CSV table of C-alpha atoms in Angstrom, one decimal:
chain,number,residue,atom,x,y,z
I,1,UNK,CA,57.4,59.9,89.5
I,2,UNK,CA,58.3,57.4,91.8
I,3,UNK,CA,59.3,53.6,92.0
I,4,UNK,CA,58.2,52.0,88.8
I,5,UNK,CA,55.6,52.7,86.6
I,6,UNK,CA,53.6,51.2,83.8
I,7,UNK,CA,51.8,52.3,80.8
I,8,UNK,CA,48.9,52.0,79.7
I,9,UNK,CA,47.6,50.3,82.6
I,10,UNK,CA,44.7,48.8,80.6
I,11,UNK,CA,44.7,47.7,77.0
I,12,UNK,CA,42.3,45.8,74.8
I,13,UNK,CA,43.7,44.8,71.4
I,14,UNK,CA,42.2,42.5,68.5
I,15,UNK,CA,44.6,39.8,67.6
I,16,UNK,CA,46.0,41.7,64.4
I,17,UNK,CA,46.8,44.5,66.4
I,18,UNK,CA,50.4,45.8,67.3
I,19,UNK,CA,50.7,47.7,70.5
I,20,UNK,CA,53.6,48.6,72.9
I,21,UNK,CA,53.5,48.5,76.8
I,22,UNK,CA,56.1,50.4,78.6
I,23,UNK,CA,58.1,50.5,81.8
I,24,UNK,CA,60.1,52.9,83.5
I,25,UNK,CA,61.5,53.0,86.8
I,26,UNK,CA,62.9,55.6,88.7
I,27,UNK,CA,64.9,53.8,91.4
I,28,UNK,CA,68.7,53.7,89.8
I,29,UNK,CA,68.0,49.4,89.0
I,30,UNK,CA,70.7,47.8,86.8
I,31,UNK,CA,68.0,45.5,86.1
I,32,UNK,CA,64.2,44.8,84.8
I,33,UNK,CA,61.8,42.2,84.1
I,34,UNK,CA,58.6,41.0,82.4
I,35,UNK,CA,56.3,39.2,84.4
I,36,UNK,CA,53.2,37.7,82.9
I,37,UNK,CA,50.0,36.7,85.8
I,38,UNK,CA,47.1,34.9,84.6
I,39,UNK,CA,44.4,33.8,86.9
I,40,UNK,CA,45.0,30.7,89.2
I,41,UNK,CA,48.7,30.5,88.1
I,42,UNK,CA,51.9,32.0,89.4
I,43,UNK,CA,53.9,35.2,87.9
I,44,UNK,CA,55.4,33.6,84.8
I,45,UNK,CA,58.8,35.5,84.2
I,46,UNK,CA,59.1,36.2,80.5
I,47,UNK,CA,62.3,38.3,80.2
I,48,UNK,CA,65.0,40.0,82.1
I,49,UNK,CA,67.3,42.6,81.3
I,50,UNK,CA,70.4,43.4,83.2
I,51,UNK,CA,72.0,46.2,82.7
I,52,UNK,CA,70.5,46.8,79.5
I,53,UNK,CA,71.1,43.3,78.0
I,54,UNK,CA,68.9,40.3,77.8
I,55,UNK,CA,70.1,37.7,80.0
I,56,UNK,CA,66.7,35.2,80.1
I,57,UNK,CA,64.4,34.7,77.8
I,58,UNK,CA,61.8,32.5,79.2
I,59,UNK,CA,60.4,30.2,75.9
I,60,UNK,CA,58.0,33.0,75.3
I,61,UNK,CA,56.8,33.1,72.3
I,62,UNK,CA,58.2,35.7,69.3
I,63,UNK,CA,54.6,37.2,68.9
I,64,UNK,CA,56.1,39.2,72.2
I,65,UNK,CA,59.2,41.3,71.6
I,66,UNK,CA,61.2,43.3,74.4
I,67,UNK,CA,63.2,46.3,73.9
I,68,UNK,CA,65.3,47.6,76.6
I,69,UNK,CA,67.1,51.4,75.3
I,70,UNK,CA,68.6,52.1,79.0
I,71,UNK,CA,68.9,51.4,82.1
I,72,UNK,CA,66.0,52.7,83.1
I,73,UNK,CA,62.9,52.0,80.4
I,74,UNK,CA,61.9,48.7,79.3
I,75,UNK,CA,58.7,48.0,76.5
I,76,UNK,CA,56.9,45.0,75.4
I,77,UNK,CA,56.1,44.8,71.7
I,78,UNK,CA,52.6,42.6,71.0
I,79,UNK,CA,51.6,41.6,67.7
I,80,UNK,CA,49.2,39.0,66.5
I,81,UNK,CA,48.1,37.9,70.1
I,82,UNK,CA,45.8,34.8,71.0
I,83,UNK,CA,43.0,35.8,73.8
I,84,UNK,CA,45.2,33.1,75.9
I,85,UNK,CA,47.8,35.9,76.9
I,86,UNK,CA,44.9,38.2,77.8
I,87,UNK,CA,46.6,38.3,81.6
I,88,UNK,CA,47.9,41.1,83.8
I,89,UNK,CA,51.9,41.8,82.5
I,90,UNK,CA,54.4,43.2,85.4
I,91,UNK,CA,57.2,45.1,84.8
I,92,UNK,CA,59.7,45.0,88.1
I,93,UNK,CA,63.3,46.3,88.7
I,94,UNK,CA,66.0,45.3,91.2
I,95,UNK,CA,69.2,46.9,92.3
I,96,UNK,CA,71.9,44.1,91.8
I,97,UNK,CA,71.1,41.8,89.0
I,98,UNK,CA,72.5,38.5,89.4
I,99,UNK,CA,72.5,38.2,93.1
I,100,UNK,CA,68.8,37.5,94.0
I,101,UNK,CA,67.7,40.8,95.2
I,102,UNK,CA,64.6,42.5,95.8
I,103,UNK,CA,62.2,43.1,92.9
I,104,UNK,CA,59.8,46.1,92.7
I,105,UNK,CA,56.8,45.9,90.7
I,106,UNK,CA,54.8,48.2,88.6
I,107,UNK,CA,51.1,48.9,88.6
I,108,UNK,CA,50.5,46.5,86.1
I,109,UNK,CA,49.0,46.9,82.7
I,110,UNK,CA,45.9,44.6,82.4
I,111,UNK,CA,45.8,43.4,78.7
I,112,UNK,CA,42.7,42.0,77.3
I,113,UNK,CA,42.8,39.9,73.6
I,114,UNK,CA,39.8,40.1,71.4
N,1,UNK,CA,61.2,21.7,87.6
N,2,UNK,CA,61.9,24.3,90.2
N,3,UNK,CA,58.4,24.7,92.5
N,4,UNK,CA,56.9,26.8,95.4
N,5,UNK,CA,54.1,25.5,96.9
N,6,UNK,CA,51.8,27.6,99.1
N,7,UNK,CA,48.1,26.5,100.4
N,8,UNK,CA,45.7,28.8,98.0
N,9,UNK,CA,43.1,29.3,101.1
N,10,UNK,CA,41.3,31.3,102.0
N,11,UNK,CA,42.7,31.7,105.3
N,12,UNK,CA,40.4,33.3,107.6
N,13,UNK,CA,41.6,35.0,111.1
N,14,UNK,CA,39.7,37.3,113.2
N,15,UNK,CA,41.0,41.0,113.5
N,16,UNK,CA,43.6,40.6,116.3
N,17,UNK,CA,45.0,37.7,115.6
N,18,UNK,CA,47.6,35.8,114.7
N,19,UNK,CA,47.8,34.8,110.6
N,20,UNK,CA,50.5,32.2,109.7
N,21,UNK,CA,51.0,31.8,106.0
N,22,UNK,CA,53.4,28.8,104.9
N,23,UNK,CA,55.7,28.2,102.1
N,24,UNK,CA,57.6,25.1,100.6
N,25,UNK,CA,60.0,25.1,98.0
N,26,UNK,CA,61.8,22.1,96.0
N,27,UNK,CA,65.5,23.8,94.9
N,28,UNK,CA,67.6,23.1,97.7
N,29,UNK,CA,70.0,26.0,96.3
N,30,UNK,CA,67.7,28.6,96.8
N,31,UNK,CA,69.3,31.6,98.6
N,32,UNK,CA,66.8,34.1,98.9
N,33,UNK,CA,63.3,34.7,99.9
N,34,UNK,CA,60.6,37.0,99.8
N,35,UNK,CA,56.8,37.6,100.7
N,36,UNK,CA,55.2,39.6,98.7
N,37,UNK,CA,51.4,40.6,99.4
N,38,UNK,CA,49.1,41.8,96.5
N,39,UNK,CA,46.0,43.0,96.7
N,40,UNK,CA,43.1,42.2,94.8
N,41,UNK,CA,43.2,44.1,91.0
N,42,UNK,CA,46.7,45.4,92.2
N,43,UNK,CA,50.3,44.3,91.6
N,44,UNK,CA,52.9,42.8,94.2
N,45,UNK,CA,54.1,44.4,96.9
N,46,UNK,CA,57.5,43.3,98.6
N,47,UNK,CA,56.7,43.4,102.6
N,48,UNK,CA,59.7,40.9,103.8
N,49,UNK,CA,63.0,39.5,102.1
N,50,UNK,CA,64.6,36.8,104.1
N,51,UNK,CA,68.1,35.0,103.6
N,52,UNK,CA,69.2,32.9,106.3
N,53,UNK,CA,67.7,30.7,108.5
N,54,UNK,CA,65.8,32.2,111.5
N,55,UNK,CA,63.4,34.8,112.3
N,56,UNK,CA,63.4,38.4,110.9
N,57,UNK,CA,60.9,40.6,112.1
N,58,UNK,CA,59.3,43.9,110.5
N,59,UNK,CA,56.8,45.9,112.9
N,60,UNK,CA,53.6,43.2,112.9
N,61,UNK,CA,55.2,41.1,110.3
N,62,UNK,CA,57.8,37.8,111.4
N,63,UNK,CA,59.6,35.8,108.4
N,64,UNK,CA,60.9,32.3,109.7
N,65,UNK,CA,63.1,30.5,107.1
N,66,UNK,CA,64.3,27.0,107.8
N,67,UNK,CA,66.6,25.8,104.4
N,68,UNK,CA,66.9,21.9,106.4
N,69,UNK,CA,63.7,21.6,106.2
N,70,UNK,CA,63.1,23.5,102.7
N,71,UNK,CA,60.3,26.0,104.3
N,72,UNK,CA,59.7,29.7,105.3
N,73,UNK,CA,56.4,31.7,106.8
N,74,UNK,CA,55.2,34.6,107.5
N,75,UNK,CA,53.3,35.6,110.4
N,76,UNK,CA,51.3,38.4,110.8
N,77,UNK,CA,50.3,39.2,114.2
N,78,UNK,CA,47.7,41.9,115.6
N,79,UNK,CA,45.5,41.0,111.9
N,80,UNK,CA,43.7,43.6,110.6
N,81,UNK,CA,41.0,43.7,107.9
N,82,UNK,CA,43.6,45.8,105.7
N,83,UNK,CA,45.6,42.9,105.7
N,84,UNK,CA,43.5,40.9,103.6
N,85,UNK,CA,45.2,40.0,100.6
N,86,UNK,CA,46.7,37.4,98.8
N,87,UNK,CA,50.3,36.6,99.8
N,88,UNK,CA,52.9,35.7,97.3
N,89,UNK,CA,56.1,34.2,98.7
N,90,UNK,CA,58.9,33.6,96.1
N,91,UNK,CA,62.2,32.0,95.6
N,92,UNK,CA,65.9,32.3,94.3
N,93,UNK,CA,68.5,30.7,93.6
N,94,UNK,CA,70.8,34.0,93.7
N,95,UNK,CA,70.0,34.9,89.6
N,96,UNK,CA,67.9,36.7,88.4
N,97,UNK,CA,65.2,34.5,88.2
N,98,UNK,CA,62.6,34.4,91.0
N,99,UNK,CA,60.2,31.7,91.3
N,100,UNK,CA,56.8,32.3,92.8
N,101,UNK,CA,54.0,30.0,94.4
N,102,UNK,CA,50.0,30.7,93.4
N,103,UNK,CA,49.3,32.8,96.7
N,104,UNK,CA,47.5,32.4,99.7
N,105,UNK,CA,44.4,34.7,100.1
N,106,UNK,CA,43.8,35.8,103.8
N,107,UNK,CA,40.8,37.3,105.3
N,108,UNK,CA,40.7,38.7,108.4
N,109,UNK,CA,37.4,39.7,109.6
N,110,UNK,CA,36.2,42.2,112.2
């Protein structure tokens, strides 16, 4: 595996549900993000993790959970979601967290709310 | 409120061409920039980072930053259809947070 990769890369989930996506990335990053898209908005960041601790949490709401172990895998817990944060959630990594460096995304995973 | 405004499009050029895609941004600290270009159903892809005022150029691609005037673009010369896509350009301020604009979708036709 290469880069940074994402799983599942599509999910549909009933509002009572509880799911996990997960992130991994296989560059040597210090640091990793959450990135929420929705259609006709920009990336939303939700949450970044440098070097494994949580330095921003964007005012996202508890219903979504992160969990970073290591360095190198990061997960999204969902539970009781609305069908408003049916959207497509990034995970991305950079090398130096801190300094504004380059960010790599994942595929994706495209999350649908029922 | 920290912003990046980019013109949503579509932007049509003909295959050949040059494409010029445009970016303003409101934070007068920002430090670093970056255009990213995403196709449609897929997830960003980083094609130019940028961080002081001038041109950088990458084979067909040309990032022009100019912080006096709170602006950078991105030209794409010799267009192809392949580079139809929407372009993301994004911001920081040297954290970790990176702010982006809504896209520009070009189209280059044959």
């Amino acid at each position: 595996e290469t880069g940074v990769t994402q799983t599942p890369r599509h999910l549909v989930m009933g509002m009572t549900n509880k799911k996990s996506l997960k992130c991994e990335q296989h560059l040597g990053h210090n640091a990793m993000y959450w990135y929420k898209q929705s259609a006709k908005k920009p990336l939303e960041l939700m949450f970044v993790y440098s070097l494994e601790e949580r330095v921003e949490n964007n005012s996202v709401p508890s219903r979504f959970s992160p969990e970073c172990p290591n360095s190198s895998h990061l997960f999204l817990h969902l539970h009781t979601l609305q069908p408003e944060d049916s959207a497509l959630y990034l995970c991305a990594s950079s090398q130096a967290p801190g300094t504004g460096d380059e960010q790599y995304f994942g595929p994706g995973t495209r999350l649908t709310v029922t | 409120q920290k912003e990046v405004e980019q013109n949503s499009g579509p932007l049509s050029v003909p295959e050949g061409a040059i494409a010029s895609l445009n970016c303003t941004y409101s934070d007068r600290g920002s430090q670093s920039f970056f255009w990213y270009r995403q196709y449609s159903g897929k997830s960003p892809e980083l094609i130019m980072s940028i961080y002081s005022n001038g041109d950088k150029e990458d084979g067909r691609f040309t990032a022009q930053l100019n912080k006096a005037s709170q602006y950078v673009s991105l030209l794409i010369r010799d267009s192809q259809p392949s580079d139809s896509a929407t372009y993301l350009c994004a911001v920081s301020d040297n954290t970790d947070k990176l702010i982006f604009g809504t896209g520009t979708r070009l189209q280059v036709f044959p």
